[in-house]
mmCIF file of C-alpha atoms in Angstrom:
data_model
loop_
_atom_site.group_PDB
_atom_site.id
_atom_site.type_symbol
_atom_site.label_atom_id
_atom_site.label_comp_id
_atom_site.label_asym_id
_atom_site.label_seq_id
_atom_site.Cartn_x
_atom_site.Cartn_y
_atom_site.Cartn_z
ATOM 1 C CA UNK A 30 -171.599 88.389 -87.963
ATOM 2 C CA UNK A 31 -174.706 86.144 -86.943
ATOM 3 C CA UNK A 32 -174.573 84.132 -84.473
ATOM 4 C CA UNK A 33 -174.984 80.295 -85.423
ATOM 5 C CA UNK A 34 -177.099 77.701 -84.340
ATOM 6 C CA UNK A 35 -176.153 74.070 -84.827
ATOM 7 C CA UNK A 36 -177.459 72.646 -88.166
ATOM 8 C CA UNK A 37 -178.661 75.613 -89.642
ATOM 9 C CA UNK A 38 -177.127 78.044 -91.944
ATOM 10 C CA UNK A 39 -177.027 81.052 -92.202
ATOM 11 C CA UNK A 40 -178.969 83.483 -93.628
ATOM 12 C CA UNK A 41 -179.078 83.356 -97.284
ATOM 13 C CA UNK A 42 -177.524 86.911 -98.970
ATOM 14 C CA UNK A 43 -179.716 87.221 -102.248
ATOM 15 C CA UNK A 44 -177.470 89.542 -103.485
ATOM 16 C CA UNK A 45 -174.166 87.563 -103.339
ATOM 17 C CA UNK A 46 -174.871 84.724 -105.688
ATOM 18 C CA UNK A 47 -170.996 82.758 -105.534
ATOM 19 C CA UNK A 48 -171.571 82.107 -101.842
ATOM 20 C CA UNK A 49 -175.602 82.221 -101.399
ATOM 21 C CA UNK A 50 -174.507 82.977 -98.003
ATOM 22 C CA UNK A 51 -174.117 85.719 -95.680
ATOM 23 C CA UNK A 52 -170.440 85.644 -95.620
ATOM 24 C CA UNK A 53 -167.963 87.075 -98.955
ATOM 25 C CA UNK A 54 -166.402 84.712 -100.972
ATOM 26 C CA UNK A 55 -162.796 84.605 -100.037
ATOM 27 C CA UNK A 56 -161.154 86.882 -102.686
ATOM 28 C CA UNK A 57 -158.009 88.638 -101.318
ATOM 29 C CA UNK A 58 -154.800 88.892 -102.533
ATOM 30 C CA UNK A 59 -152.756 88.276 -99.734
ATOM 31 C CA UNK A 60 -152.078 84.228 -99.819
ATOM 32 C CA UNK A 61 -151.892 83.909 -95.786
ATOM 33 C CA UNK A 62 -154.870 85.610 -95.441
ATOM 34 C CA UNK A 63 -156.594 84.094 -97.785
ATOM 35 C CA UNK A 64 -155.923 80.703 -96.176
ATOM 36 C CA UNK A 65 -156.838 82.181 -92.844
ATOM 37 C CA UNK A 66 -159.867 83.719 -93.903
ATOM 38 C CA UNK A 67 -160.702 79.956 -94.885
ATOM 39 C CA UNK A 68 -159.710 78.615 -91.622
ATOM 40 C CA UNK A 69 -161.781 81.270 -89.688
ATOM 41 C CA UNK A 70 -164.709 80.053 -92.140
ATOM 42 C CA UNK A 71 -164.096 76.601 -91.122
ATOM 43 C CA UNK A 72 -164.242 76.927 -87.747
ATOM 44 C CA UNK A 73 -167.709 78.481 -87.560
ATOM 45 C CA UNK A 74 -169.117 76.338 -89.641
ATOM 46 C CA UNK A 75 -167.881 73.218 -88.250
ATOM 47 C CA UNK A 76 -168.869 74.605 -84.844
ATOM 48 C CA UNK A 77 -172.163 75.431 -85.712
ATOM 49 C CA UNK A 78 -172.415 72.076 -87.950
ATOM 50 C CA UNK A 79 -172.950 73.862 -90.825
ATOM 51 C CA UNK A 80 -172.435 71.317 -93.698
ATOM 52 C CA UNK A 81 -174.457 73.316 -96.693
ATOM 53 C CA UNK A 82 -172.402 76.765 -96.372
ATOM 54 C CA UNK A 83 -168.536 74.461 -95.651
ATOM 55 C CA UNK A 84 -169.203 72.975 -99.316
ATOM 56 C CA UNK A 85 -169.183 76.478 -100.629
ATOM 57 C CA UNK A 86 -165.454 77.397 -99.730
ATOM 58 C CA UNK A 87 -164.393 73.662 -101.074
ATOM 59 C CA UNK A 88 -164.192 72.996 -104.297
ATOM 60 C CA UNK A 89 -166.260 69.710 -105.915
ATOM 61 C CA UNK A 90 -162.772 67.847 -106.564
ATOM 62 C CA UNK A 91 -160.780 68.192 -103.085
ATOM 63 C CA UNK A 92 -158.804 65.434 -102.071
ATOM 64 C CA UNK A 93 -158.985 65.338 -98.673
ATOM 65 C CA UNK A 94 -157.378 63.211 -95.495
ATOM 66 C CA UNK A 95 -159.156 63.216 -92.022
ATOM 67 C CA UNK A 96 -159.453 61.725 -89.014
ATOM 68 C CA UNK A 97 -162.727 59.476 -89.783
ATOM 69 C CA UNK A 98 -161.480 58.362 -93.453
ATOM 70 C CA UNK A 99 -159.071 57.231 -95.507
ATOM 71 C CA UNK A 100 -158.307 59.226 -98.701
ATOM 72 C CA UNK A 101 -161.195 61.210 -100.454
ATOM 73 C CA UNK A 102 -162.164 62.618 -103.497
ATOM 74 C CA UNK A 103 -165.303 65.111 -103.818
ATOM 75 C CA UNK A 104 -167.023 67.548 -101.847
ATOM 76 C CA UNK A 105 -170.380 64.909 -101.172
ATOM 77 C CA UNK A 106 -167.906 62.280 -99.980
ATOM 78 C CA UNK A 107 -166.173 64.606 -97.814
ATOM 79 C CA UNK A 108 -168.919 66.006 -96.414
ATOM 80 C CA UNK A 109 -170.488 62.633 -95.969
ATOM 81 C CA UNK A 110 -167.360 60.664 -94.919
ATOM 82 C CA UNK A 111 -165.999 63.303 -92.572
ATOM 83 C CA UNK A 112 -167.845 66.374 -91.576
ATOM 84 C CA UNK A 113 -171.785 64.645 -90.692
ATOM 85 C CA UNK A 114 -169.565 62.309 -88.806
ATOM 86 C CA UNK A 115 -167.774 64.400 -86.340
ATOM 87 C CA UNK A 116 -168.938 67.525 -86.273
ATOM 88 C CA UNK A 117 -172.503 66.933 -84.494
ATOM 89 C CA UNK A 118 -170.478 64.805 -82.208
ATOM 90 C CA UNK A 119 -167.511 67.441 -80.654
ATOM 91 C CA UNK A 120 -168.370 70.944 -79.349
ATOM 92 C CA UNK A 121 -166.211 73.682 -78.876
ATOM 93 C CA UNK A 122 -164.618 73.450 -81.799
ATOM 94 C CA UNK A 123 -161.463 75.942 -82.360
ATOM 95 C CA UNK A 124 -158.681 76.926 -84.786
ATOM 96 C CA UNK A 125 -155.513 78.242 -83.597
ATOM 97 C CA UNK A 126 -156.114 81.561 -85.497
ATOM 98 C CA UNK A 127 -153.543 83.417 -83.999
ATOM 99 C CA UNK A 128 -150.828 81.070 -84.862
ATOM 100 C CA UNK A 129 -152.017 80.159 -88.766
ATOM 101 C CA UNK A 130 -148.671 79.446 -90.660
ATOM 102 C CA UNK A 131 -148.845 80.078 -94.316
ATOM 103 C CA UNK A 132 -147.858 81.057 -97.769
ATOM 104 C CA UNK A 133 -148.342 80.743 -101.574
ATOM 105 C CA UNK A 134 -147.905 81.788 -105.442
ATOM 106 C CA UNK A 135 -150.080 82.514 -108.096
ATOM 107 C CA UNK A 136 -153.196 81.089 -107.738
ATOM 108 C CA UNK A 137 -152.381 78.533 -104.762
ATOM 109 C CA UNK A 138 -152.053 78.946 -101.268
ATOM 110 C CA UNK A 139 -151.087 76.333 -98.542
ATOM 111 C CA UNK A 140 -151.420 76.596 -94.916
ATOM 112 C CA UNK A 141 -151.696 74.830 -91.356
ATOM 113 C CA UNK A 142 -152.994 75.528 -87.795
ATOM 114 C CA UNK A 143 -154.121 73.599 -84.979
ATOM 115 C CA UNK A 144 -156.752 73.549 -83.566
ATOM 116 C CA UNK A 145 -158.953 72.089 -80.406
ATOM 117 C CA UNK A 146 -162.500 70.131 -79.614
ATOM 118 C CA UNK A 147 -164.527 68.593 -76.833
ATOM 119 C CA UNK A 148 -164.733 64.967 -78.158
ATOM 120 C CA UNK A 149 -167.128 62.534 -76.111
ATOM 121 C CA UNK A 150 -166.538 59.127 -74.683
ATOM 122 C CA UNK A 151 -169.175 55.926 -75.477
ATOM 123 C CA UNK A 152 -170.576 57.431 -71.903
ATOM 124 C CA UNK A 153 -170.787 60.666 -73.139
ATOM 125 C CA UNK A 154 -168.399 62.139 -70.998
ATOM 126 C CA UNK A 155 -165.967 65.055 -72.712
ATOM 127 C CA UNK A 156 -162.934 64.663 -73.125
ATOM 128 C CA UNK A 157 -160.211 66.980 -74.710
ATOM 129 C CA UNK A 158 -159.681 66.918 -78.360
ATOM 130 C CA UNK A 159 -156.890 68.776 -79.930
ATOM 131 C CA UNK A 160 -155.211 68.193 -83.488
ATOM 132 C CA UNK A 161 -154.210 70.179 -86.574
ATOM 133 C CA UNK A 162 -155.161 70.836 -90.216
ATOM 134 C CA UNK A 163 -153.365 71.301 -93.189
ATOM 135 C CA UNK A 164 -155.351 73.166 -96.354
ATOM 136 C CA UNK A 165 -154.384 73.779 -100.033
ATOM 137 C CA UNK A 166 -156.160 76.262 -101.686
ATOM 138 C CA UNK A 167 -156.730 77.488 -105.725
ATOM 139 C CA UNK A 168 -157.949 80.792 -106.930
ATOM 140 C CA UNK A 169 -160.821 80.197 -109.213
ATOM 141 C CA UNK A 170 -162.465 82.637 -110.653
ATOM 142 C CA UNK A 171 -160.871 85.206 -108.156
ATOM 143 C CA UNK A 172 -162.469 82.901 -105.044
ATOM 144 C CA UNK A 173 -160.268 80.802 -102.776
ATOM 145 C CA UNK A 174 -161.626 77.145 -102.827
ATOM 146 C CA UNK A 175 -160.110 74.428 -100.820
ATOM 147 C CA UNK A 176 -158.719 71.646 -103.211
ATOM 148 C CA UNK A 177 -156.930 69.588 -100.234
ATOM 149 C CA UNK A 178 -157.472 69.361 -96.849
ATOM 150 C CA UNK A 179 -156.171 67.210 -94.234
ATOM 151 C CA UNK A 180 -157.383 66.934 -90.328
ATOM 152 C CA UNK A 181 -156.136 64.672 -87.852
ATOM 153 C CA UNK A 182 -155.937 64.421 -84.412
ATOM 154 C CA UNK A 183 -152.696 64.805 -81.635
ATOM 155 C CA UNK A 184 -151.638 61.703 -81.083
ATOM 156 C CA UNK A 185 -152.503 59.802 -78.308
ATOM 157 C CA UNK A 186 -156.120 61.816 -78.668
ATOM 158 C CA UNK A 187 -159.107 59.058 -78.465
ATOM 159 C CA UNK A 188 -160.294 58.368 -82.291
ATOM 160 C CA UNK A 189 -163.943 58.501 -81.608
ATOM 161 C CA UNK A 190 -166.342 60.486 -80.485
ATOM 162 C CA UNK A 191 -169.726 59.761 -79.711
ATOM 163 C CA UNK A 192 -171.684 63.234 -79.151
ATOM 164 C CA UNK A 193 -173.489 64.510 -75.830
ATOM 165 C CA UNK A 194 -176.035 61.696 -76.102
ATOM 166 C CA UNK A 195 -179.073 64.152 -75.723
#
């Protein structure tokens, strides 16, 4: 796998049109794989802040909860209402991968996980960020897209978080 730099994606795979990125579209069988094939996904590109490849494992209408909105509906608004506004503002962003809990039928899958994040104070000092996740996903097409998704913090975990300040 490539390594990631914050805010830019990675390298575009010409030959893998349902992705236009480097990594496969998720497309296995297995329902708890699937969803933690997703997670995995998740985590790098939060981590690397990675907005344009994240829209391509969610599909356009997810309803979504997190910790900087309300309720959601839409990729854009997602993207927009959660993702620009945390992710370049945490670092060391990880899912619980080991400990993924999930199942499903047909074409949906459901899972959760935990997961953990530097968060930053208005002085820009880190702090520890830890909370959990929740994800529905549909088989469309024979690719795993995210339809709901739900991230919110431990509680007791500051709300905000204000980035490094470089």
């Amino acid at each position: 796998m490539p390594e990631f730099q914050r805010g830019k994606s990675p390298p575009i795979d010409e030959d893998n049109p349902m992705t236009n990125s480097a990594d496969p579209p998720i497309t296995t069988d297995d329902h708890a794989e699937a969803v933690r094939q997703w997670f995995a996904l998740l985590e790098r590109y939060c981590a690397a802040a990675d907005y344009d490849t994240a829209e391509l494992i969610v599909a356009d209408d997810v309803a979504s909860f997190g910790t900087a909105m309300d309720i959601v509906r839409g990729r854009k608004p997602l993207r927009e209402g959660q993702w620009e506004s945390i992710w370049g503002n945490i670092s060391n962003f990880k899912m619980d991968l080991e400990n993924v809990h999930a199942m499903g039928r047909g074409d949906m899958a459901w899972g959760m996980v935990t997961w953990t994040s530097v968060g930053f104070d208005g002085n820009h000092k880190p702090f520890y960020r830890p909370g959990r996740a929740t994800v529905a996903l549909e088989r469309r097409d024979r690719v795993w897209l995210a339809v709901h998704t739900h991230f919110s913090l431990f509680p007791g975990t500051p709300p905000r978080t204000f980035g490094t300040g470089d």
